[in-house]
mmCIF file of C-alpha atoms (C1' of nucleotides) in Angstrom:
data_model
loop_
_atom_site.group_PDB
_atom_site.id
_atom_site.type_symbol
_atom_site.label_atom_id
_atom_site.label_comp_id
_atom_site.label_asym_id
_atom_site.label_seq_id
_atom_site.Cartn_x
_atom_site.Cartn_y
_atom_site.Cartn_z
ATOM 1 C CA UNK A 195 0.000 0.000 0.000
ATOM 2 C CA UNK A 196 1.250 3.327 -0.710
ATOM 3 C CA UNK A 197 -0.591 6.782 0.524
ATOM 4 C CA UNK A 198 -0.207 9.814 -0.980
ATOM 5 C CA UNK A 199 -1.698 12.974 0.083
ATOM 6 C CA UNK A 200 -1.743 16.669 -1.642
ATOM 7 C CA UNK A 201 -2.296 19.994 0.084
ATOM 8 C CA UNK A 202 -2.287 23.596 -0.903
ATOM 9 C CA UNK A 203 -0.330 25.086 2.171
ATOM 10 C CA UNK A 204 -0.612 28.585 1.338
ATOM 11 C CA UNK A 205 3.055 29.376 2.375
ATOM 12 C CA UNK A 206 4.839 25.459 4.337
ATOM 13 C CA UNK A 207 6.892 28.120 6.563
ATOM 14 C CA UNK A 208 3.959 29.655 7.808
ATOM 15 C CA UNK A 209 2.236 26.751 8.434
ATOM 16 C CA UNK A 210 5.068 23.799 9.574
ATOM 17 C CA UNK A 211 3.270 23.105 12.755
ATOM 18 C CA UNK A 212 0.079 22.099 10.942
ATOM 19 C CA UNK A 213 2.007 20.313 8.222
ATOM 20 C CA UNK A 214 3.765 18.248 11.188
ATOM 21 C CA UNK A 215 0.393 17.344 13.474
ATOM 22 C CA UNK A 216 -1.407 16.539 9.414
ATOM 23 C CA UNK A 217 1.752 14.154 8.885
ATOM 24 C CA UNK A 218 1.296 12.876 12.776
ATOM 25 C CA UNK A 219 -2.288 11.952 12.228
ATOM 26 C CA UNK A 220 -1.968 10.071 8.871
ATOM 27 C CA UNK A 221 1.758 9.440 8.072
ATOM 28 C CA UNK A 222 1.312 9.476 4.288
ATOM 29 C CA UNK A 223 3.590 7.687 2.463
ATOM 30 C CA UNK A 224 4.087 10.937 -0.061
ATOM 31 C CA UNK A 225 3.234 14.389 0.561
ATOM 32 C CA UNK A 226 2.272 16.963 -2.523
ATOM 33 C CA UNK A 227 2.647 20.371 -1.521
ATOM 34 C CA UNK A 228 1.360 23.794 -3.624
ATOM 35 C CA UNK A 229 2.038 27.274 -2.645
ATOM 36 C CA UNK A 230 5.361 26.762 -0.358
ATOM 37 C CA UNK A 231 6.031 30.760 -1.142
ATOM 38 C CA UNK A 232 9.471 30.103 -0.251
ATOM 39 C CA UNK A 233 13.063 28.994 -1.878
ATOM 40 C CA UNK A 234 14.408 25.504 -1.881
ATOM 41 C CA UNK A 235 17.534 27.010 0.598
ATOM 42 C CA UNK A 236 14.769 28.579 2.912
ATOM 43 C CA UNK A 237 12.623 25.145 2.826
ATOM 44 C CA UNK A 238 11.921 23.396 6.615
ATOM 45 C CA UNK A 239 14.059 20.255 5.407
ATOM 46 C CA UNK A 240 15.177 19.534 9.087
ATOM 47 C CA UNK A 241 11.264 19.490 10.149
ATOM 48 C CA UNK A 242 10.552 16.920 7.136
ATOM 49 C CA UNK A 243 13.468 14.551 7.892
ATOM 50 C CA UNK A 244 12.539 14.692 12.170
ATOM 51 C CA UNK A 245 9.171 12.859 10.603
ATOM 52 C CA UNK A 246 10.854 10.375 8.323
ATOM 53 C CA UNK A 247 10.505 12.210 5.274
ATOM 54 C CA UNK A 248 13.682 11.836 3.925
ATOM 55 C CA UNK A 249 12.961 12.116 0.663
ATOM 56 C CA UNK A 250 12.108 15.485 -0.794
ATOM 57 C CA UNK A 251 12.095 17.413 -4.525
ATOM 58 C CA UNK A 252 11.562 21.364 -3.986
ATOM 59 C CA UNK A 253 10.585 23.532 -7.090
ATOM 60 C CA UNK A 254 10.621 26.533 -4.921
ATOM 61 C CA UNK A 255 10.102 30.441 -5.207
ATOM 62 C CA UNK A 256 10.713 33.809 -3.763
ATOM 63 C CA UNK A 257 7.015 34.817 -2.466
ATOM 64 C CA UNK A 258 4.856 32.882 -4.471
ATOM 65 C CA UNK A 259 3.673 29.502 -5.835
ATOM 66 C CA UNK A 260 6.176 26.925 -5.732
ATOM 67 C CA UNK A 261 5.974 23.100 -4.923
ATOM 68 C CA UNK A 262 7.369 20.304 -3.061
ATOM 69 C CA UNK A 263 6.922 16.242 -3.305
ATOM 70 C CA UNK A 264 8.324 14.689 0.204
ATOM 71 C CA UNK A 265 8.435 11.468 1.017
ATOM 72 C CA UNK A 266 9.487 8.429 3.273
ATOM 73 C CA UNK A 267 9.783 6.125 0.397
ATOM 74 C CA UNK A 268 13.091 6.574 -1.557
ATOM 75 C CA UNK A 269 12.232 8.985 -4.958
ATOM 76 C CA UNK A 270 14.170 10.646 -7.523
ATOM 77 C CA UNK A 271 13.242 14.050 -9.009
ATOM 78 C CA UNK A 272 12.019 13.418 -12.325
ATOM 79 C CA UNK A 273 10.982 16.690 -14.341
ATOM 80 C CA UNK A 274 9.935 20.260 -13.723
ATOM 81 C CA UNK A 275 8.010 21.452 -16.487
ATOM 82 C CA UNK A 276 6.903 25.407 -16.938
ATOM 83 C CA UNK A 277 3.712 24.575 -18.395
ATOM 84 C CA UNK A 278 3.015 28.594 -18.438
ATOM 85 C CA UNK A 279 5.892 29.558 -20.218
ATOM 86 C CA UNK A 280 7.318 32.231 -17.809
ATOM 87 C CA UNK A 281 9.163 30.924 -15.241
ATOM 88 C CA UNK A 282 6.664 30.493 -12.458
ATOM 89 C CA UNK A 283 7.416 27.189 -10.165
ATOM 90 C CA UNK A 284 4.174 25.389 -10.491
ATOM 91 C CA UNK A 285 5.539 21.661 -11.509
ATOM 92 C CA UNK A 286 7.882 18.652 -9.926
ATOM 93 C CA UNK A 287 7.568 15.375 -10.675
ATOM 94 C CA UNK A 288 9.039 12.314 -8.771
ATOM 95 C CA UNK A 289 9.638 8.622 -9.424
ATOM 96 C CA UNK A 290 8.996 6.419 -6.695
ATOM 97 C CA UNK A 291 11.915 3.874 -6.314
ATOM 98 C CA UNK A 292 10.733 1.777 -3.081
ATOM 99 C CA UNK A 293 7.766 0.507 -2.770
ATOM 100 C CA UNK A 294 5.416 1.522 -5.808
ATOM 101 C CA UNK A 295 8.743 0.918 -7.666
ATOM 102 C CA UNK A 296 8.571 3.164 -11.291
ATOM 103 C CA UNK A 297 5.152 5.319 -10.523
ATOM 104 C CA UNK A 298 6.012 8.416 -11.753
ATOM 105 C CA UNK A 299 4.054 11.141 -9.179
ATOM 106 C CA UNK A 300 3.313 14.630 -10.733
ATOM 107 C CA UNK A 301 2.601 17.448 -8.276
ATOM 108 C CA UNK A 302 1.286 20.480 -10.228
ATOM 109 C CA UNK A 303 -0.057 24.344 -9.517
ATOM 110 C CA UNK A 304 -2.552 25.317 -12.137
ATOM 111 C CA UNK A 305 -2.568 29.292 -12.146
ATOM 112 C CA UNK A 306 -6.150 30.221 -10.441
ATOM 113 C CA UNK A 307 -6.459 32.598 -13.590
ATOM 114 C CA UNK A 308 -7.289 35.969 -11.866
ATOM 115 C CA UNK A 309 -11.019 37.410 -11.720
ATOM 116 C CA UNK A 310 -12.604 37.961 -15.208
ATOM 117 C CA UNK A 311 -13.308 34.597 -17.347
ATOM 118 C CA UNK A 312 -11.984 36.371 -20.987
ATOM 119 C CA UNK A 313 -8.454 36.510 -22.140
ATOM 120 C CA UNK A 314 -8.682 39.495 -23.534
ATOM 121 C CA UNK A 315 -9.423 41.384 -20.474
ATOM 122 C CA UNK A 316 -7.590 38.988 -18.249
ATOM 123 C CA UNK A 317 -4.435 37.854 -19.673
ATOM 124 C CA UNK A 318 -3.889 35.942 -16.296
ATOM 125 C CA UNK A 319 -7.037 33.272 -17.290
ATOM 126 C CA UNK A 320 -5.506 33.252 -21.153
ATOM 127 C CA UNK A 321 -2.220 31.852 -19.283
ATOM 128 C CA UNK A 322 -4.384 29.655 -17.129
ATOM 129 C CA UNK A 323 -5.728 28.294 -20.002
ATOM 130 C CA UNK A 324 -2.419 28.355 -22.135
ATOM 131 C CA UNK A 325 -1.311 25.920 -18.870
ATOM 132 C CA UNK A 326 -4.003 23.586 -19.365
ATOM 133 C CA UNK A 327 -3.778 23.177 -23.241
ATOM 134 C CA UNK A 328 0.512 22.937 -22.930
ATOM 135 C CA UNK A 329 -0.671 19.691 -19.916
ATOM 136 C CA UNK A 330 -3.054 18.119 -22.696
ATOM 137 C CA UNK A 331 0.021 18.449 -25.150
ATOM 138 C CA UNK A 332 1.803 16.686 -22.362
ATOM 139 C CA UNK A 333 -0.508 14.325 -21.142
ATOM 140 C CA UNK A 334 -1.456 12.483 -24.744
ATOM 141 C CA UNK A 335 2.262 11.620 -24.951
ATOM 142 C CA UNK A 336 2.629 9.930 -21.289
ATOM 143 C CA UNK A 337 4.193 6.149 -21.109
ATOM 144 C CA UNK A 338 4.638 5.893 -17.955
ATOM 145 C CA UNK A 339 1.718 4.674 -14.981
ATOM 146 C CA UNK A 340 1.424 8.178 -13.577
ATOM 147 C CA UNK A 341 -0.572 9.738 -10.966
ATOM 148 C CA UNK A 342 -1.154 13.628 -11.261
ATOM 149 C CA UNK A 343 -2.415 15.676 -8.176
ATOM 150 C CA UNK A 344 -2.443 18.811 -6.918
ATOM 151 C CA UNK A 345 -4.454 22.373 -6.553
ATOM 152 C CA UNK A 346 -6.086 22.402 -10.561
ATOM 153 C CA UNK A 347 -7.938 25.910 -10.119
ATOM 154 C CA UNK A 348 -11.244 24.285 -11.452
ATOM 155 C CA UNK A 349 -14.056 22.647 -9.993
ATOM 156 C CA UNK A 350 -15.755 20.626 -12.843
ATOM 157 C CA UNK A 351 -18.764 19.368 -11.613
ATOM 158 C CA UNK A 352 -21.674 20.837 -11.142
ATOM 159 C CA UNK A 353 -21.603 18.852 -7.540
ATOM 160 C CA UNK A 354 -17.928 20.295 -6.965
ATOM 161 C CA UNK A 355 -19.342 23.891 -5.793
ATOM 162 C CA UNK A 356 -21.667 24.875 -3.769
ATOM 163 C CA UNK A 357 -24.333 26.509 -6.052
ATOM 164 C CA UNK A 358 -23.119 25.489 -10.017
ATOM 165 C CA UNK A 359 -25.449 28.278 -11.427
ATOM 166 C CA UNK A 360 -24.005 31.147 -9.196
ATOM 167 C CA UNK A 361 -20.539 29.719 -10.288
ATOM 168 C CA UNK A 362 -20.747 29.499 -13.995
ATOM 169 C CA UNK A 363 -19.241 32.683 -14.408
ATOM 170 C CA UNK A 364 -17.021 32.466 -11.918
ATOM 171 C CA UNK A 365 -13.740 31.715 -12.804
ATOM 172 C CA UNK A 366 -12.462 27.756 -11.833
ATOM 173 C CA UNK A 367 -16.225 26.852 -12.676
ATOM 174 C CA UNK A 368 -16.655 28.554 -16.000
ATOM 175 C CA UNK A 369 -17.262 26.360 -19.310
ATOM 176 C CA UNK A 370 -14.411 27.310 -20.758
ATOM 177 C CA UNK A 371 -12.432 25.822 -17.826
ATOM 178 C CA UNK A 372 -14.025 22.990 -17.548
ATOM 179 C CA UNK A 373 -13.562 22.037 -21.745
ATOM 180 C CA UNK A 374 -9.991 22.459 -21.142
ATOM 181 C CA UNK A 375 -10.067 19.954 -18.005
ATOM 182 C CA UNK A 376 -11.874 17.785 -20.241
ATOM 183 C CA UNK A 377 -9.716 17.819 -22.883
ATOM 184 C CA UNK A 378 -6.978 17.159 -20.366
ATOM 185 C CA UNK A 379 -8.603 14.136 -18.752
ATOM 186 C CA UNK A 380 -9.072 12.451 -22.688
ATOM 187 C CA UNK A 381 -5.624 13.273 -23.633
ATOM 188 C CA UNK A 382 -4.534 10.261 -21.459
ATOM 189 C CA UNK A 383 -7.514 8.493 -20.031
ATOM 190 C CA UNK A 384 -7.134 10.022 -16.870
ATOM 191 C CA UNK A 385 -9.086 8.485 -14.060
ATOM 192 C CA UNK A 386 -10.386 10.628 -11.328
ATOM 193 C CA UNK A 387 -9.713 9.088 -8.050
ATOM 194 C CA UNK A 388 -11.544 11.639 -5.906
ATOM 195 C CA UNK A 389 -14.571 10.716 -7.784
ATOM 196 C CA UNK A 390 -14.174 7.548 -8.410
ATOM 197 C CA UNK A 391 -14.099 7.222 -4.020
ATOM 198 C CA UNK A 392 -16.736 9.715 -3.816
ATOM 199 C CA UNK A 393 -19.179 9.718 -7.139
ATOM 200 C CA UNK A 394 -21.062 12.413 -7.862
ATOM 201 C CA UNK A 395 -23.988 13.980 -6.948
ATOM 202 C CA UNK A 396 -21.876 13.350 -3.409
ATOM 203 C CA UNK A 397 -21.087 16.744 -1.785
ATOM 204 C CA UNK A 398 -16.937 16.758 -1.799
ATOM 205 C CA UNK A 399 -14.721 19.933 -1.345
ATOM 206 C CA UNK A 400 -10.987 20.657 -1.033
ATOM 207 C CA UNK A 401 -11.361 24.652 -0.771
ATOM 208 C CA UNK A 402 -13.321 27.290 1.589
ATOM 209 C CA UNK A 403 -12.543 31.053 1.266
ATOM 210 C CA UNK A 404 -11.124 32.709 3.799
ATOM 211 C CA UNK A 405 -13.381 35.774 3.047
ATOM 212 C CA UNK A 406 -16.234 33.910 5.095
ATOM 213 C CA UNK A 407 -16.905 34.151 9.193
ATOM 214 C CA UNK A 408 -17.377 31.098 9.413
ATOM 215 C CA UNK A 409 -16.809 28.388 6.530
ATOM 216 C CA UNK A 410 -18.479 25.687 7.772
ATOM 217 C CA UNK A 411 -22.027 27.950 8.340
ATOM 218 C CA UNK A 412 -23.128 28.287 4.618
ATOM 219 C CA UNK A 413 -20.703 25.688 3.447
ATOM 220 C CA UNK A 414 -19.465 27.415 0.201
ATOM 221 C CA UNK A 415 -16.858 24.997 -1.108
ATOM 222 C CA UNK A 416 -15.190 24.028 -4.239
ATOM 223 C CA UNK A 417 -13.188 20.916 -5.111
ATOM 224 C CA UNK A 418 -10.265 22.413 -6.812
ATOM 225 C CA UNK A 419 -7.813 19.938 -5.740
ATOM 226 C CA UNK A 420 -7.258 16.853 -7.627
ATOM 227 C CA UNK A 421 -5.971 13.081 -7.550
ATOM 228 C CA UNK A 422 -5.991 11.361 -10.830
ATOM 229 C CA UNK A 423 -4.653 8.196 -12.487
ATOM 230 C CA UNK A 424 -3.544 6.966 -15.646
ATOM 231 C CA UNK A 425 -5.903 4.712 -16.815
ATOM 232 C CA UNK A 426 -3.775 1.326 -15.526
ATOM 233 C CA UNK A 427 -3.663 2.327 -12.161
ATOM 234 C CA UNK A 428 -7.512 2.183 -11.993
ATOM 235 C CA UNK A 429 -7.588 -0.860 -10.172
ATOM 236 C CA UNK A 430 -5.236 0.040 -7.576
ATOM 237 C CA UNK A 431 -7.345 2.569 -5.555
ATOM 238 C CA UNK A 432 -7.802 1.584 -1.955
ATOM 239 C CA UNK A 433 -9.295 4.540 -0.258
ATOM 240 C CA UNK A 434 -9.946 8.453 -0.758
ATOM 241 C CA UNK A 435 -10.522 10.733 1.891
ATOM 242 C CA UNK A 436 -10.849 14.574 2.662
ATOM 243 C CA UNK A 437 -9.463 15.911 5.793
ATOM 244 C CA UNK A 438 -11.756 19.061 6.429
ATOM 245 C CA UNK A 439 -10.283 19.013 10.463
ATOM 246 C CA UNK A 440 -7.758 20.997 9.598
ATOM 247 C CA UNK A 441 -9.894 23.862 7.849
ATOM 248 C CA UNK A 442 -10.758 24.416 11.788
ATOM 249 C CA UNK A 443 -7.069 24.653 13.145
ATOM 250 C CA UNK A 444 -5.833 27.799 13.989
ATOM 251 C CA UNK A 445 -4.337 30.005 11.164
ATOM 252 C CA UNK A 446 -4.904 27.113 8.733
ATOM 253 C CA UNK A 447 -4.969 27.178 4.729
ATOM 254 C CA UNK A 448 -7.816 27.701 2.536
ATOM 255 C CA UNK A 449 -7.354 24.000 1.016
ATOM 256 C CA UNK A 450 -7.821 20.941 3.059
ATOM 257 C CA UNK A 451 -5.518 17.884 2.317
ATOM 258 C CA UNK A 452 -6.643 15.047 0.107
ATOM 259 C CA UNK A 453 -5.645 11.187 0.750
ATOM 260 C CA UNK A 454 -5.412 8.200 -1.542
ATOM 261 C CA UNK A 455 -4.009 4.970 -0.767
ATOM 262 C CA UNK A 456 -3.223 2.770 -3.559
ATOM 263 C CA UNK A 457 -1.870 -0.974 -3.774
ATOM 264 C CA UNK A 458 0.359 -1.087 -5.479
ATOM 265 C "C1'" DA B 67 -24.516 44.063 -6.107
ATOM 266 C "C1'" DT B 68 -20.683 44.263 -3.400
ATOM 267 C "C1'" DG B 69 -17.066 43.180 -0.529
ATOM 268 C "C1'" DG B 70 -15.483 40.269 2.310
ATOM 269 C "C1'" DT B 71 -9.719 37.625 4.213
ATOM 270 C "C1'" DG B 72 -5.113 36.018 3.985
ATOM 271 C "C1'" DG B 73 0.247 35.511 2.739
ATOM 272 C "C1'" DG B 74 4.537 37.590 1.132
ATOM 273 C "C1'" DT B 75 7.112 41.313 0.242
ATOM 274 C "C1'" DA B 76 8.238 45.917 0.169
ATOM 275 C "C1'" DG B 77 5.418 49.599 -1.192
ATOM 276 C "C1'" DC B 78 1.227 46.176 -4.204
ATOM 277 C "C1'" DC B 79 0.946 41.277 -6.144
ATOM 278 C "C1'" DC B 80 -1.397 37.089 -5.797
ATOM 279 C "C1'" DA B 81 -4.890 33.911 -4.222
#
DNA sequence: ATGGTGGGTAGCCCA
């Protein structure tokens, strides 16, 4: 069995206590990380390795994005792609070399794609969608078993928000997004483990803004974070789980951790 | 219909 969990951190310095008592409680095998905010050098290595996570690949940058894979189980760094074209650390993908020997492990950062769904007045959701379309390019050329996770920006079911016709125009739930996810998801066959755990019309959510007094009161959610498969690897889904405790800890992120276990 | 909050960094950007 191999775990793997992904979380949106929203800056790992800031947070290291909460990444510690998450790693406590569950003791995933692998760890996918968005939004460290911080530089390889400046990463909390030391922390990490105290828990047994030994193993660690840090695509890291000054003050925003950036991403990290750690893990107990022996990997080797295995790309970093710029999917956006500009230099932004969104990307890092890993190759397990214990147990799951060969799975290949890609921990991505799609760009949320700022406030107004039209390129031309928001070249930030032209890039966003730029991403996407340069992943499908990538995606229909994959050998490898592969498992891709991490914060996609877009919730693509009408289930995955909590009021689809309020959302349609917001961006992460707009039509346009969700084309490009689907394009994605056909380019390679792509299995949705979240889903696949918790089918739809099941009420499942990874996000809550922060501009809300309490989250949990009208329960405005989106599933923007994602665990999916390559089409082989189908079988090998044990268990999928959302770990909305930690939206109540003090000073926590805005994205709740996701868990899969696989045997593999 | 609007604005609401949070993190990082250095005087706003990003989410």
């Amino acid at each position: 069995m191999v775990s793997i969990a992904t979380w949106n951190i929203n800056s790992v310095r800031l947070r290291m206590a909460q990444v510690e008592r998450f790693l406590a409680e569950h003791a995933p095998d692998v760890l996918c990380l968005q939004e460290i905010k911080t530089i390889e050098s400046l990463f909390p290595h030391e922390a990490f390795a105290r828990l047994g996570y030994f193993h660690r690949a840090v695509h890291g940058q000054k003050g925003y994005h950036g991403v990290a894979t750690v893990s107990r189980i022996p990997l080797r760094e295995y790309a970093r792609r710029d999917w956006q074209d500009n230099g932004e650390a969104r990307h890092v993908a890993v190759e397990l070399l214990g147990p799951g020997q060969g799975l290949v492990i890609d921990n991505v950062y799609v760009p949320a794609g700022g406030d107004i769904p039209d390129r031309t007045a928001n070249p930030k959701f032209g890039q966003k969608l730029d991403f996407l379309e340069r992943m499908t390019r990538w995606a229909d050329a994959i050998e490898r078993p592969t498992i891709i996770t991490g914060d996609f920006n877009i919730a693509p079911l009408a289930c995955d928000v909590w009021n689809h016709k309020a959302l349609l125009k917001v961006v992460s739930h707009t039509p346009i997004e969700i084309e490009a996810l689907a394009r994605l998801r056909d380019a390679h066959g792509w299995i949705d483990l979240g889903r696949a755990r918790i089918p739809a019309p099941q009420r499942y959510y990874s996000w809550w803004s922060y501009r809300a007094q309490d989250w949990r009161a009208g329960d405005r959610g989106r599933r923007l974070d994602h665990v999916w498969a390559s089409p082989g690897l189908a079988g090998a889904l044990r268990d999928h789980f959302v770990v909305e405790a930690t939206r109540d800890w003090e000073q926590c992120s805005d994205h709740v951790p996701l868990v899969t276990e696989l045997s593999l």
